[in-house]
XYZ file of C-alpha atoms in Angstrom:
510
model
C 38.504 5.339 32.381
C 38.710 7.926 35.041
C 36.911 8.061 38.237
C 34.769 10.392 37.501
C 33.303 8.362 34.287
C 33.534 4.943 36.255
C 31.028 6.864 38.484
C 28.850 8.572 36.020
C 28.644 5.189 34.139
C 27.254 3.360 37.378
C 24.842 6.141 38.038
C 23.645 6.185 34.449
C 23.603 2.077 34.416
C 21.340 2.236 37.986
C 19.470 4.606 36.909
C 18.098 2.809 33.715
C 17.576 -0.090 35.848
C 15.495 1.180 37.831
C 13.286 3.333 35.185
C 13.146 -0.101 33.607
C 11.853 -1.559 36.787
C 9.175 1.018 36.982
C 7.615 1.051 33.880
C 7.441 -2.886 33.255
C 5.536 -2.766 36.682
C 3.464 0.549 35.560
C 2.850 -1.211 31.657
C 3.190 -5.095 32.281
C 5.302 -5.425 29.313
C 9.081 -5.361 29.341
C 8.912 -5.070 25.235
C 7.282 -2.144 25.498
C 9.697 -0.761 29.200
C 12.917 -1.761 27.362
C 11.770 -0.289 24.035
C 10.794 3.723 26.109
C 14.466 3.163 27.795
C 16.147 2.764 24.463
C 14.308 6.001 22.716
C 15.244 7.615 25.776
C 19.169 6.356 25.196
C 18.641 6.988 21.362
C 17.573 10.821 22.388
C 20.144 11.305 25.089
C 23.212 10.474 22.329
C 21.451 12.526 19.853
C 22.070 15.126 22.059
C 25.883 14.972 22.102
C 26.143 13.918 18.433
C 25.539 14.998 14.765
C 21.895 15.145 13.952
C 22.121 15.066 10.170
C 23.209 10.986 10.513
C 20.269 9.793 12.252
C 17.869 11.896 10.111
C 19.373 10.511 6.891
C 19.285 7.198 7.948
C 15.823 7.436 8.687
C 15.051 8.777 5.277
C 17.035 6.170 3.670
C 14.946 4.127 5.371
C 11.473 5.116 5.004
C 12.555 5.362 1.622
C 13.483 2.042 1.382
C 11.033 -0.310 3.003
C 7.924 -1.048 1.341
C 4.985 0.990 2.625
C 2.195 -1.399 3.466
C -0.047 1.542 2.453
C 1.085 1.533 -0.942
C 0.182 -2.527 -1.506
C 3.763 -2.368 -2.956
C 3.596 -5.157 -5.942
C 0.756 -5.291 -5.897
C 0.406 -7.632 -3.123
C 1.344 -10.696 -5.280
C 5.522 -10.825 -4.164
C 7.235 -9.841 -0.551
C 10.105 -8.523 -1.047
C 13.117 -8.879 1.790
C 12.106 -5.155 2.548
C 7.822 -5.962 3.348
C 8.137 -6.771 6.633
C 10.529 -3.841 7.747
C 8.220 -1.629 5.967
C 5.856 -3.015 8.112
C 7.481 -2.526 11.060
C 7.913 0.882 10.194
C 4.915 2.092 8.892
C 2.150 0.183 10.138
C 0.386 1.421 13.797
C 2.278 -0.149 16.471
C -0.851 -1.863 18.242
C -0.605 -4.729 15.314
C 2.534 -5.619 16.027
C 2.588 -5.070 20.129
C -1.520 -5.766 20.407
C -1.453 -2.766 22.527
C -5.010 -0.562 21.225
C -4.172 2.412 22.196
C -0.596 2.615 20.134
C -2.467 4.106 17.284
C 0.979 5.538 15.624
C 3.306 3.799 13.659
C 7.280 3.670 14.881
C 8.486 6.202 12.072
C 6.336 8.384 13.400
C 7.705 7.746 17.386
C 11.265 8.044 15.637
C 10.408 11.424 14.112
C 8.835 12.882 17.083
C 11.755 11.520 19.188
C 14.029 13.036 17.059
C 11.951 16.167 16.778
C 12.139 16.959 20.394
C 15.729 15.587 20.783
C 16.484 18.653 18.557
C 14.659 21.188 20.283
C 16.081 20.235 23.436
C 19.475 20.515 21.503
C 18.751 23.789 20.480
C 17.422 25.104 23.692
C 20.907 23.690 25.378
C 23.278 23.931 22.336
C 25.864 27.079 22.484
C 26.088 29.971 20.063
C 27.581 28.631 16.475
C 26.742 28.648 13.045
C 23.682 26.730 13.129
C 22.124 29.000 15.857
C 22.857 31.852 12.720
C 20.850 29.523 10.007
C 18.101 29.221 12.139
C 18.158 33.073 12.769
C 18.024 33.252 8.460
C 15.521 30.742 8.298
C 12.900 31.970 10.778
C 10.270 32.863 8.184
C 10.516 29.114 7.164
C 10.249 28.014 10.372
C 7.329 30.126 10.953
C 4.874 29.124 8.000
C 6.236 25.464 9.484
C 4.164 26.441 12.943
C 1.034 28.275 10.828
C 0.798 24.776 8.651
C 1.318 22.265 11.487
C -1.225 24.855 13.404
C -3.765 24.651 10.437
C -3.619 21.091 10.305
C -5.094 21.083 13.881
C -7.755 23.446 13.321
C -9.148 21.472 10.397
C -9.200 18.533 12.773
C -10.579 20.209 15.621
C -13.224 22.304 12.943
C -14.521 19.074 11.015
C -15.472 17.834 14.761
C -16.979 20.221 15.351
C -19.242 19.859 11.887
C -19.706 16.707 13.364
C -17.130 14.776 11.377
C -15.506 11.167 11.657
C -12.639 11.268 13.810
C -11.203 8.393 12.311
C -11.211 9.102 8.916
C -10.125 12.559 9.633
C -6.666 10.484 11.338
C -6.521 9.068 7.670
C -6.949 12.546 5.963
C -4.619 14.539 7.750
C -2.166 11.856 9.396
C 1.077 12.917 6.524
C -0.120 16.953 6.572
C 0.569 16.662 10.442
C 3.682 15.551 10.078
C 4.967 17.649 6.994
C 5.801 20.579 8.906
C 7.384 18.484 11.555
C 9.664 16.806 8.941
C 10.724 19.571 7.280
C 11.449 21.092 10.845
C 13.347 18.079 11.655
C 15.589 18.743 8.330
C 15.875 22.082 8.979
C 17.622 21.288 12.567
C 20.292 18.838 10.599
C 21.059 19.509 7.045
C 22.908 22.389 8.022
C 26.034 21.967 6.242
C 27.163 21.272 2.564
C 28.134 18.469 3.667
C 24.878 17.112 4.627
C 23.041 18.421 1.972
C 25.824 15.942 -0.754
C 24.760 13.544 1.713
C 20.637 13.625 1.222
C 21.489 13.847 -2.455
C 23.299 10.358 -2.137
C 20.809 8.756 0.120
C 18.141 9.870 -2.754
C 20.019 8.078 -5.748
C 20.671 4.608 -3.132
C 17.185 4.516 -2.370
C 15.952 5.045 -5.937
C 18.465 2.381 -7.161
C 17.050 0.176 -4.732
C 13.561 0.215 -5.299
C 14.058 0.422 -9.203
C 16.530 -2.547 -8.684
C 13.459 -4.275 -6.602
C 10.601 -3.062 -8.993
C 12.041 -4.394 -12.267
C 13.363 -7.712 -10.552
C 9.374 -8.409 -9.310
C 8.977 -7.352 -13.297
C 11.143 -9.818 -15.082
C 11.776 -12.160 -12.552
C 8.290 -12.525 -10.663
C 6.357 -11.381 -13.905
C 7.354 -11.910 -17.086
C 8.066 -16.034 -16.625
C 4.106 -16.621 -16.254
C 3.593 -14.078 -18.563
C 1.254 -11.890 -16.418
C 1.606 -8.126 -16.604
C 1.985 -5.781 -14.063
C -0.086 -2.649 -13.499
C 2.823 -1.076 -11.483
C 6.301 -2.863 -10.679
C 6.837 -1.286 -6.711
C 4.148 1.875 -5.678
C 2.721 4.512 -7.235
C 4.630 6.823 -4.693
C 7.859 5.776 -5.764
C 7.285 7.443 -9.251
C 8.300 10.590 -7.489
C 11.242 8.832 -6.089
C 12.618 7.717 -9.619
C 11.839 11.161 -11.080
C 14.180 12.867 -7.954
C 16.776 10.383 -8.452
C 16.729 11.105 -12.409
C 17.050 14.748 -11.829
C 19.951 14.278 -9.702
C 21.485 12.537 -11.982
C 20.970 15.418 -14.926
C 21.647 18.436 -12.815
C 25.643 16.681 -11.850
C 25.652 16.549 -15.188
C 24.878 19.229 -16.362
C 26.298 21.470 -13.213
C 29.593 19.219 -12.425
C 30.537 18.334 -15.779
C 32.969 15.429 -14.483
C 33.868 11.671 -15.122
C 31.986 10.892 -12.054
C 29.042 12.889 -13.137
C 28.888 11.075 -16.431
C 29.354 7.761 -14.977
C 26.272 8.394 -12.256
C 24.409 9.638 -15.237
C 24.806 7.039 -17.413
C 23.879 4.160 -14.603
C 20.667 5.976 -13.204
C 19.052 7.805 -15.909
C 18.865 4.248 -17.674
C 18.065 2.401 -15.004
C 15.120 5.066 -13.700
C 13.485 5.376 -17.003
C 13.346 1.279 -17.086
C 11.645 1.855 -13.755
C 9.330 4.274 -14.761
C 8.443 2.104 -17.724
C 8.207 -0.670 -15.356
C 5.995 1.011 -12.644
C 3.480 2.257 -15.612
C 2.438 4.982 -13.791
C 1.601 7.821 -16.626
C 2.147 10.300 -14.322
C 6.212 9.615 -14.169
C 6.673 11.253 -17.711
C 4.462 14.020 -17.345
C 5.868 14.791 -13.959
C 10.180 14.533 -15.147
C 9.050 16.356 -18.094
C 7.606 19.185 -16.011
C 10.608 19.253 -13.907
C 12.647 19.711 -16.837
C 10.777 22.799 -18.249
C 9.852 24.340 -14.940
C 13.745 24.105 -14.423
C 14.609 25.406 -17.513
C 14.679 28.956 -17.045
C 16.539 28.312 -13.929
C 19.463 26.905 -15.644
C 22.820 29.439 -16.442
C 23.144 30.502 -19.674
C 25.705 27.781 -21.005
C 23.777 25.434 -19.767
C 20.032 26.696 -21.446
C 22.353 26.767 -24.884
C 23.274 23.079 -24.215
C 19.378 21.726 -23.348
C 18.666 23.316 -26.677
C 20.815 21.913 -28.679
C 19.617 18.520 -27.008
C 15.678 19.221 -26.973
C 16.032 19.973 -30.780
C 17.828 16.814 -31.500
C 15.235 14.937 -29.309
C 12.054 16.219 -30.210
C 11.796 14.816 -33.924
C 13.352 11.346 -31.807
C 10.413 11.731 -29.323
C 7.458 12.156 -31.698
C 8.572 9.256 -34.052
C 8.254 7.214 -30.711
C 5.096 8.716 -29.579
C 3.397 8.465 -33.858
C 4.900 4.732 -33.657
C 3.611 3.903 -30.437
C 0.047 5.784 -30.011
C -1.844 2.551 -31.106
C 0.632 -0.219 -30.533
C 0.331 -2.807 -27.882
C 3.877 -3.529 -27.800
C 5.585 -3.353 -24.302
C 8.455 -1.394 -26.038
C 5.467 1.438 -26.483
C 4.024 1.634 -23.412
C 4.924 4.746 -22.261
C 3.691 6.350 -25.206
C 0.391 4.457 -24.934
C 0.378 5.678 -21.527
C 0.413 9.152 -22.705
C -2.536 8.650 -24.904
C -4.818 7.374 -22.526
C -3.617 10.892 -20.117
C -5.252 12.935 -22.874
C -8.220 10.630 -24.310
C -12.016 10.839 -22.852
C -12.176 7.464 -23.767
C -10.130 6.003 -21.010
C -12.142 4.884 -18.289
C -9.773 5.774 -15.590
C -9.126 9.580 -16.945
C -12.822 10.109 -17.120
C -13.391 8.634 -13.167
C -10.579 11.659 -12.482
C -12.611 14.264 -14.294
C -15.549 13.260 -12.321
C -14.105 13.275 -8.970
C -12.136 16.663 -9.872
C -15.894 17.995 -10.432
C -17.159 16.612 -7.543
C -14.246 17.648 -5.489
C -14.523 20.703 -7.305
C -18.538 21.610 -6.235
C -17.498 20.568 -2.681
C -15.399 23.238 -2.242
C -17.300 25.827 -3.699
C -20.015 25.111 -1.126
C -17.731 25.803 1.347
C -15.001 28.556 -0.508
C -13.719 29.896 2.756
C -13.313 27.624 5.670
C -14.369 24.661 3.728
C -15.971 21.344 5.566
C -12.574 20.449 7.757
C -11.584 16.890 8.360
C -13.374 14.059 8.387
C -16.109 14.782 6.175
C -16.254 13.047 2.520
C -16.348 15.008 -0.260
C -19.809 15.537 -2.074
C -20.742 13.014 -4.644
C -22.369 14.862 -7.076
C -21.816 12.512 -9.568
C -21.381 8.923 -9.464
C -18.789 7.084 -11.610
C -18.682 3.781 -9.828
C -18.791 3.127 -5.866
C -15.069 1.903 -4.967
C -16.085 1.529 -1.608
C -16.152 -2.049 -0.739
C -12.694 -2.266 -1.659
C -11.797 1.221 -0.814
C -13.483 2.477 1.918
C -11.930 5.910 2.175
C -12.284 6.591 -1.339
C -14.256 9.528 -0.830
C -12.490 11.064 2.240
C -9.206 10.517 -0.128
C -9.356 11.502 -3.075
C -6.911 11.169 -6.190
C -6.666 14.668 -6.734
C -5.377 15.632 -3.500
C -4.501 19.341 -4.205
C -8.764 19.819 -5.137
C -9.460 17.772 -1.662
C -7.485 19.806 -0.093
C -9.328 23.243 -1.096
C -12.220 21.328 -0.099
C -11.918 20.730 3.199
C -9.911 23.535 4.032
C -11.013 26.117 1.836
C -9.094 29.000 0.791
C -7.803 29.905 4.417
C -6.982 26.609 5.322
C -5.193 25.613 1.853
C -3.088 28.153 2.290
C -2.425 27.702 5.520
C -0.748 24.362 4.813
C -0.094 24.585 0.894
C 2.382 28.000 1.793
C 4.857 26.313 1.963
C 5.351 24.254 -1.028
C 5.783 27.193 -3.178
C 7.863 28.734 -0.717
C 10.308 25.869 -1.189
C 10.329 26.132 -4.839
C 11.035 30.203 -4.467
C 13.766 29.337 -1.745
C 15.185 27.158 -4.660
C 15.326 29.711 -7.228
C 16.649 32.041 -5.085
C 19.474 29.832 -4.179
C 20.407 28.948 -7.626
C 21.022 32.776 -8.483
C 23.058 33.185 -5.721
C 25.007 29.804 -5.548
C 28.969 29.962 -6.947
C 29.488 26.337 -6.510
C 28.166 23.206 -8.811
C 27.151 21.406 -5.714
C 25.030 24.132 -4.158
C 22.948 24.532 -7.848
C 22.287 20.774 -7.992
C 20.433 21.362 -4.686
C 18.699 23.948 -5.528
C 17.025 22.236 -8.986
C 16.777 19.507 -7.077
C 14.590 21.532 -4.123
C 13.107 22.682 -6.965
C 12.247 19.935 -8.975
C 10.790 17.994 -5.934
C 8.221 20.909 -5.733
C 6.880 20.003 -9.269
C 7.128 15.939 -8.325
C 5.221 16.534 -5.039
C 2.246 18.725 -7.163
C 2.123 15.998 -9.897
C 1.856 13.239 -7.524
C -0.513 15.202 -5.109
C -2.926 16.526 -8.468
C -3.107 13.004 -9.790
C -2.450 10.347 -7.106
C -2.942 10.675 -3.430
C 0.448 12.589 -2.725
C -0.910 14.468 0.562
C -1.460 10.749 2.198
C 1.558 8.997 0.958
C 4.521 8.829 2.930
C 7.064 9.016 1.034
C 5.805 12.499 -1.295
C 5.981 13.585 2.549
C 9.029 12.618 3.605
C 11.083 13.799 0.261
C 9.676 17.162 0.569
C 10.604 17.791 4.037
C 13.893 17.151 3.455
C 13.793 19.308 -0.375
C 12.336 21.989 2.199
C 14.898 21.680 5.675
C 17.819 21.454 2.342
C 16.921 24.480 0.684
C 16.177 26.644 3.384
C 20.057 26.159 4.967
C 21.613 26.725 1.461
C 19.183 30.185 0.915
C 20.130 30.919 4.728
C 23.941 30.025 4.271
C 24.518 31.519 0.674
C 22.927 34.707 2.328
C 25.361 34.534 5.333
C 28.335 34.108 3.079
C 26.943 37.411 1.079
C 26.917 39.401 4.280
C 30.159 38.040 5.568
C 31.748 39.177 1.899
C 29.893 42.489 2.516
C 31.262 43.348 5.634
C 34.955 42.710 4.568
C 34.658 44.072 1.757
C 33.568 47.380 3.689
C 36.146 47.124 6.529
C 38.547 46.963 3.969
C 37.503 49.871 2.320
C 37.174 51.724 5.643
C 40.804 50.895 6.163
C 42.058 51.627 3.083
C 40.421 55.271 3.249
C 41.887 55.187 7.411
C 45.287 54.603 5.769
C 45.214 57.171 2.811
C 43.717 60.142 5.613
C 46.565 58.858 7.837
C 49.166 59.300 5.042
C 47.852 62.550 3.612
């Protein structure tokens, strides 16, 4: 090591010494001294390295862990991945009986990494990426008019004298949406990457599939007890990504590889699904597969014809079979039936709360109530409220909440930019000349339609992980539109200085 380094090292070694010093005597807790010294590290090596590592590897792991929000299995089985979900997820003041630490470490880790970046990007040379976030700017600014929104429906609803707490519950994932997809927007900036998030997507889905049907027949089945859902009802969006992964390589990178992938997950994601018993799942893939279908190249649209026709008489003999059956092996189809019968007692609480949710917001059809207010019970179901006792400042049907306390101006203030993703995506496709750059397009695409489903029928805007995927769908699709557009003008422009020289060197000749 040179001199120069030997030195820098001892200054940099005193120097978190003393900072250490200071804040154990400022907090009177060297957990919590060491633990601001090593984010500070953590940021400082961010700064010299490559970003897109550390935000995959926090995606994998949010992914992952099992959010304590979710009452993963139920409650009745820990997996080996409860109490890191816990560390993650829960607010830090249970686990460091500090009050005030009212936020949870993924969200420290994201707004570490969040300024890390900007810092980068204020300090960081001219290159490529400083041309992406040139192409991406009207991304990044319905990113500052969401995370802005956010903050005037908390700041509005206290002033209509709403509950500040409840409004931290309500708006605590549509905060950090924006931030997220910023944060993916800084590091997937390279195909690269984006093969990368695709990857971590599948692993993570394996896992919790692997996990879900293990609690199922190993946990379950041997005291013959049945399951209402195998892991969360998030992760239904998280099998349904990994599935369409798994179909687009197929059907995009028709390879050995891309057969092999397909036949592992697709089997072992619909066993999931089945698993999970979530109703929504099937509705939700088989949106993504329409929705997508136009999408598709030509060859391709032949091919999912020829499949959907041998299917569909497959499909109904399953669902005429099934539609009254009590066998396990027809669940999903029984499923189905209670989506679309007025009988079932859950699908009739929905249609009451959509009503409810529905005369709120007409009350209010322009600014709405803001945060922290419950929605208006015009009708009463059943009170859920001893067990639940947010039920009516979250609602199911988050997309209808959402128009209700926001109203039209504040819905699409923060909705914007989901569709926006989904046009990026299409836009992307058309313009992408390479397999891998299509599959992440449907897949932008198809997490658009996932994140609706799961937001229309099941809490999406306050889950975590509907949040997290869609950031990254969002930072992912906005580099490819931005980079397929940069290779378009870069083909432009030498296409037209060779023509200029070609008609330079036939004036010269003449």
């Amino acid at each position: 090591m040179s001199t120069m380094g030997t030195a820098t090292t001892r200054v940099l070694g005193l120097t978190l010494i003393v900072a250490t010093v200071l804040l154990v005597s400022k907090t009177g807790s060297i957990l919590v001294s060491v633990g601001i010294v090593s984010f500070a590290l953590i940021a400082l090596w961010l700064l010299q390295s490559a970003p897109s590592s550390w935000s995959l590897a926090l995606l994998f792991a949010a992914m992952a862990v099992d959010d304590p929000q979710s009452l993963p299995n139920e409650g009745r089985w820990k997996s080996p991945f409860n109490e890191p979900g816990r560390l993650l997820f829960e607010n830090l003041r249970h686990i460091t009986g500090i009050e005030s630490q009212r936020f949870s470490l993924f969200e420290l880790l994201v707004a570490t990494l969040a300024v890390t970046l900007l810092l980068r990007r204020s300090f960081a040379p001219q290159s490529h990426e400083s041309r992406l976030r040139k192409d991406t700017r009207v991304l990044r600014t319905f990113l500052a008019v969401a995370s802005a929104t956010v903050v005037w429906l908390c700041v509005y609803g206290q002033l209509r004298g709403g509950d500040f707490r409840q409004s931290m519950w309500q708006g605590r994932q549509l905060f950090w949406l924006p931030i997220l997809g910023f944060v993916f927007l800084e590091t997937l900036t390279t195909e690269e990457a984006r093969r990368r998030l695709l990857w971590v997507v599948v692993l993570a889905a394996t896992l919790r599939a692997s996990l879900g049907l293990y609690y199922y027949f190993i946990i379950c089945r041997p005291d013959g007890y049945l399951p209402h859902y195998a892991t969360s009802h998030s992760d239904t969006l998280l099998f349904g990504a990994a599935t369409i992964i798994a179909i687009a390589r197929l059907l995009e990178q028709n390879s050995r590889r891309s057969w092999v992938l397909a036949a592992v997950i697709i089997p072992l994601m619909l066993a999931a699904m089945a698993a999970n018993n979530r109703r929504l799942a099937y509705v939700a893939l088989a949106a993504c597969v329409a929705s997508s279908f136009p999408l598709w190249r030509p060859a391709v649209r032949r091919f999912l014809w020829i499949a959907s026709a041998i299917a569909t008489p497959v499909l109904a003999l399953y669902l005429a079979l099934g539609w009254s059956s009590g066998s396990r092996f027809f669940r999903p189809a029984y499923s189905i039936r209670t989506m679309i019968s007025s009988e079932d007692t859950s699908t009739e609480t929905r249609e009451i709360e959509n009503y409810n949710l529905t005369t709120t917001a007409l009350a209010r059809p322009i600014l709405g109530q803001g945060l922290g207010h419950p929605y208006d019970e015009r009708v009463v179901a059943y009170s859920i409220e001893a067990n639940f006792e947010q039920y009516r400042f979250i609602a199911h049907n988050s997309v209808l909440w959402l128009l209700s306390v926001g109203g039209l101006i504040g819905f699409l203030g923060i909705w914007i930019i989901v569709p926006l993703t989904s046009l990026y995506a299409w836009r992307a496709y058309r313009r992408a000349r390479s397999g891998s750059d299509r599959v992440s397009a449907v897949f932008s695409h198809s997490i658009v339609v996932l994140y609706l489903a799961q937001a229309y029928g099941d809490i999406g805007m306050q889950s975590w992980l509907p949040t997290l995927v869609l950031g990254a769908a969002l930072g992912m699709v906005g580099n490819l539109m931005a980079s397929l557009e940069a290779r378009a003008e870069d083909a432009t422009r030498r296409r037209s200085s060779a023509e200029f020289g070609a008609a330079h060197l036939a004036e010269v000749v003449s």
